Amino acid sequence: MSRVLVPCHVKGTVALQVGDVRTSQGRPGVLVIDVTFPSVAPFELQEIVFKNYYTAFLTIRVRQHTSTHTPAKWVTCLRDYCLMPDPHSEEGAQEYVSLFKHQMLCDMAQVLELRLILRQPSPLWLSFTVEELQIYQQGPKSPSMTFPKWLSHPVPCEQPTPLLEGLPDPSRVSSEVQQMWALTEMIRASHTSTRIGRFDVDGCYDLNLLSYT
Amino acid sequence: MLQEESDLSLIIAQIVQKLKGSNLYAQLERQAWGSWEKRILKSLNSMCTELSIPLARKRPVGEQKELLNKWNEMGTDEPDLSLFRPVYAPKDFLEVLINLRNPNYENGDSLSFRTHLGLIQVPLKVKDIPELKELFVELGLTTGQLGIDDSTQVPPELFENEHVRIGQKVLTEQDSAAAQQYIRQGSPTALRAELWALILNISSHPEDILYYEQLKTNVIQHDLLVDSLIYKDVKLTASNDDYYFVFEDYLYQVLLCFSRDTSVLSHFAYNSASPPKSYIRGKLGLEEYAVFYPPNGVIPFHGFSMYVAPLCFLYHEPSKLYQIFREMYVRFFFRLHSISSHPSGIVSLCLLFETLLQTYLPQLFYHLREIGAQPLRISFKWMVRAFSGYLATDQLLLLWDRILGYNSLEILAVLAAAVFAFRAVNLMEVTSLAAAEAVLADLSTLKVMPLLQIFLFATVT
């Protein structure tokens, strides 16, 4: 299924913390990222892709467009999705993550705004966030193919012409030729798994010093 | 058609094997490895310029003929290797690992619940003993083991005979997965060579023998600087070992060919390292003239030849020995000298060792730390070499059976911790790093399987 990138505006992260940010000792464990779509009409969300950076749990809330005149409400579509199985260790800390609409708790038909709530309970990490956030909507469906008539309604077999004297059976010849053709196609298409293994260039392996790039 | 299908499934099996569970993305890996690689390249380049020896040179025809005649006895050659020095030794590599830091990690001065008291400061996830017991369940007290239940006091009818019979059946069926499961309880000596070949998917087709002959021709045609490093390493390590000096000629035949094998380059797809690059002289910067050096991308370090030496007990035909070594290298051994976050990578093994020691032998760990003898400084060299050259060969082969059976190198860290546990009483009395090294200098009398079993399943915690 094709997908189309939706241009989005990612607002700066807001840390949620009890008490005064400046005087408290610990680092915030909850961050909120708002994602708006200023120039796009309400769309159906297909996929969310991002690169994790030490976030342990992700919750996503969505605000959808409603047809009636009631104000749109925030609904949780993903709750406490675990990105790092052990928040204290490296596993999952820098992975690329894809979330699909079938993983969401609610329908994502008319998305207006998204709110990502990131949680990292471990005090060991200096910062955490998600990077390279990309939102996709469903792309246009591929045009349906119409088969040509002769493919869907094969012509019935014609009566074979009578054999001429001394010549081999044409159906047998054609099947043998077909087999040979199939073999040549196979040989042409198959990649040999063994490599030639040449490490030199035209027989020459006279090198400069090693490069540092 | 059938041959193609079985070849294809072989290749797929190998690829799936290697890709499983590789985590190669961490930022810290790339930075640390980059600077370490640069150091190695600089060292090689400076050796090249100081000694005025080219990195690669085409041999004149006379020299080629001579080498071909001497191919089976290259050990008798006594070239002057005094000016060559190994590019790096395990202890240099340990220093790099000690200095690995995650820039996002709280490395404050105040002690917290996660302060690393050992040398490794990277917070990778490692298993604890309950998880290891689950992983190594076949090493438990109620399961028969070769290395324990085949000792002379135990009548063979109890376990050994039946185990050998099952092994022969597995070989007749040529079932690779069954062989991997079977070998977790150890392999009978007579069946080991075939079982390892079955697990590693090595079969001697004519094209494999031809490939090896092609590599041999490459060795004869071109002389590489890396060859001298290999010579030096073999002379320093394997030739001095009581068990392995007889295999010196085999080691040259395998390692020199290994350096020219470009198929090894494919393992860099799942190795965070990258092979050193260079250009043909006079064509600097032109991509069509870019080549890898050495052709297989692997620069040997001090002790590298010890990866091959134990295999010489099992395989005597050079092309089969070569294939087995190459497969073992691209599946397991490369993880022991490259930085990655893989659970079988050397960083995780070091952290696993230190965590096991700290958790289950806290007094010993604290004591050794206090006297300036961080345990990892002693056990690192064992793990980097997969204990080759430190254990008696029959014990080493029993250990490597389990590496193949569990497809993981974690058992090396567990064994290292078990050795410390075994000699804990003596270690508690030492007062310096040198004395601690002396207590642990000789491992040749140790029996591997009882140590592992006791440490995992019989220690009261």
XYZ file of C-alpha atoms in Angstrom, chain A:
213
model
C 0.000 0.000 0.000
C 1.557 3.285 -0.950
C 1.900 6.095 1.497
C 2.284 9.825 1.196
C 4.232 12.033 3.560
C 2.134 14.645 5.282
C 3.965 17.889 5.997
C 3.747 18.552 9.695
C 4.915 21.129 12.138
C 6.571 19.698 15.237
C 6.399 22.064 18.150
C 9.174 22.171 20.714
C 9.109 19.648 23.521
C 7.527 20.664 26.758
C 8.706 19.025 29.943
C 6.108 18.163 32.530
C 7.375 18.426 36.011
C 5.949 18.906 39.441
C 7.138 22.077 41.029
C 9.475 24.738 39.714
C 11.687 23.569 36.860
C 14.623 25.673 37.950
C 14.872 24.692 41.592
C 14.042 21.001 41.489
C 16.965 18.592 41.421
C 15.860 15.837 39.124
C 15.416 15.841 35.392
C 11.924 15.674 33.911
C 10.702 12.204 33.102
C 7.784 13.228 30.896
C 7.971 15.232 27.711
C 5.150 16.309 25.428
C 5.538 16.979 21.733
C 2.680 18.565 19.800
C 2.406 17.900 16.080
C 0.127 20.089 13.980
C -0.721 20.024 10.298
C -1.265 23.646 9.403
C -1.709 23.422 5.672
C -3.460 20.073 5.380
C -7.117 19.167 5.694
C -8.095 16.477 8.220
C -6.623 13.252 6.815
C -6.548 9.563 7.533
C -3.367 8.601 9.290
C -1.608 5.554 7.906
C 1.753 5.389 9.607
C 3.987 7.187 12.069
C 7.751 6.725 11.675
C 10.456 8.063 13.952
C 13.863 7.388 15.406
C 13.903 6.814 19.109
C 16.465 8.479 21.358
C 16.279 6.944 24.807
C 12.504 7.250 25.255
C 11.119 4.325 27.220
C 7.341 4.621 26.792
C 5.224 6.445 24.265
C 1.618 7.546 24.506
C -0.107 9.236 21.589
C -3.256 11.312 21.776
C -5.122 12.499 18.755
C -7.644 15.228 18.137
C -9.974 14.467 15.295
C -12.315 16.545 13.205
C -15.966 15.910 14.045
C -18.781 16.605 11.607
C -21.059 18.079 14.245
C -20.381 21.414 15.828
C -19.083 19.942 19.096
C -15.471 20.897 19.801
C -12.958 18.181 18.942
C -11.765 16.219 21.962
C -8.430 14.569 22.655
C -8.531 10.774 22.497
C -5.722 8.397 23.425
C -4.859 6.236 20.453
C -1.716 4.566 21.797
C -1.117 3.944 25.464
C 2.282 3.307 27.074
C 3.825 1.695 24.033
C 7.102 0.219 25.191
C 10.148 1.285 23.201
C 12.835 0.168 25.650
C 12.199 -3.172 27.421
C 14.624 -2.176 30.183
C 14.637 1.603 30.671
C 18.039 1.435 32.371
C 19.886 -0.242 29.520
C 20.651 0.460 25.898
C 18.281 -1.978 24.272
C 15.838 -0.243 21.936
C 17.287 3.153 22.801
C 18.136 4.257 19.287
C 15.877 2.168 17.116
C 13.750 3.199 14.178
C 10.078 2.647 14.958
C 7.020 2.396 12.702
C 3.516 2.586 14.100
C 0.552 1.689 11.912
C -3.049 2.667 12.089
C -4.169 -0.860 12.954
C -2.106 -0.643 16.150
C -4.087 2.386 17.319
C -6.896 2.108 19.819
C -9.244 4.355 17.894
C -10.104 5.224 14.363
C -7.657 7.671 12.762
C -9.916 8.903 9.997
C -9.886 12.676 10.432
C -6.718 13.671 12.211
C -6.296 17.320 13.113
C -3.492 17.241 15.652
C -1.254 14.737 17.411
C 0.276 14.868 20.844
C 3.167 12.552 21.692
C 3.778 11.967 25.374
C 7.235 10.545 26.018
C 8.179 8.916 29.274
C 11.590 7.895 30.537
C 11.460 6.834 34.190
C 15.161 6.005 34.518
C 17.339 8.754 36.052
C 20.396 7.489 34.198
C 19.856 9.293 30.920
C 20.633 12.948 30.486
C 17.979 13.558 27.847
C 15.473 11.704 25.736
C 13.320 12.496 22.742
C 12.155 11.150 19.415
C 13.759 12.302 16.224
C 13.022 12.351 12.509
C 9.289 12.229 13.026
C 7.345 11.506 9.861
C 3.606 11.115 9.460
C 2.127 9.288 6.492
C -1.349 9.128 5.083
C -2.656 6.567 2.685
C -1.528 7.054 -0.866
C -3.761 6.791 -3.903
C -4.837 3.266 -4.698
C -3.123 1.780 -7.730
C -5.443 1.891 -10.730
C -7.204 -1.359 -11.293
C -5.879 -3.331 -14.175
C -8.201 -4.468 -16.850
C -7.047 -7.607 -18.477
C -7.084 -7.836 -22.246
C -9.923 -9.940 -23.511
C -7.789 -12.714 -24.900
C -6.151 -13.279 -21.476
C -9.357 -13.653 -19.571
C -11.135 -15.621 -22.287
C -8.588 -17.957 -23.842
C -9.413 -19.178 -27.324
C -10.214 -22.900 -27.449
C -7.581 -25.122 -29.010
C -7.681 -25.294 -32.784
C -7.669 -28.572 -34.605
C -3.975 -29.373 -35.452
C -3.177 -29.616 -39.178
C -2.417 -33.148 -40.393
C 1.199 -34.289 -40.162
C 3.298 -33.926 -43.251
C 5.251 -36.984 -44.324
C 8.746 -37.459 -42.881
C 8.672 -34.501 -40.553
C 8.722 -34.908 -36.756
C 5.636 -34.244 -34.753
C 5.382 -30.439 -34.466
C 3.900 -30.521 -30.972
C 6.813 -32.611 -29.757
C 9.340 -30.321 -31.373
C 7.688 -27.252 -29.950
C 7.674 -28.711 -26.432
C 11.368 -29.579 -26.715
C 12.188 -26.132 -27.987
C 10.197 -24.694 -25.133
C 12.201 -26.693 -22.633
C 15.463 -25.522 -24.135
C 14.297 -21.945 -24.086
C 13.269 -22.299 -20.435
C 16.734 -23.656 -19.601
C 18.499 -20.774 -21.302
C 16.269 -18.294 -19.517
C 17.048 -19.989 -16.218
C 20.767 -19.872 -16.808
C 20.597 -16.256 -17.808
C 18.514 -15.284 -14.818
C 20.271 -17.260 -12.133
C 23.067 -15.526 -10.302
C 25.883 -17.810 -9.463
C 26.446 -17.865 -5.740
C 30.178 -18.349 -5.985
C 32.118 -15.172 -6.421
C 35.171 -14.909 -8.566
C 36.944 -13.310 -5.648
C 39.306 -10.981 -7.440
C 40.784 -8.453 -5.098
C 43.126 -6.810 -7.552
C 42.373 -4.370 -10.325
C 43.418 -5.873 -13.671
C 46.109 -7.971 -12.064
C 47.607 -5.037 -10.210
C 47.521 -4.761 -6.410
C 50.193 -2.135 -5.962
C 48.726 0.045 -3.232
C 49.096 3.423 -1.728
C 49.044 3.714 2.015
C 45.714 3.043 3.695
C 43.084 5.791 3.675
C 41.690 7.223 6.869
C 38.228 8.213 5.720
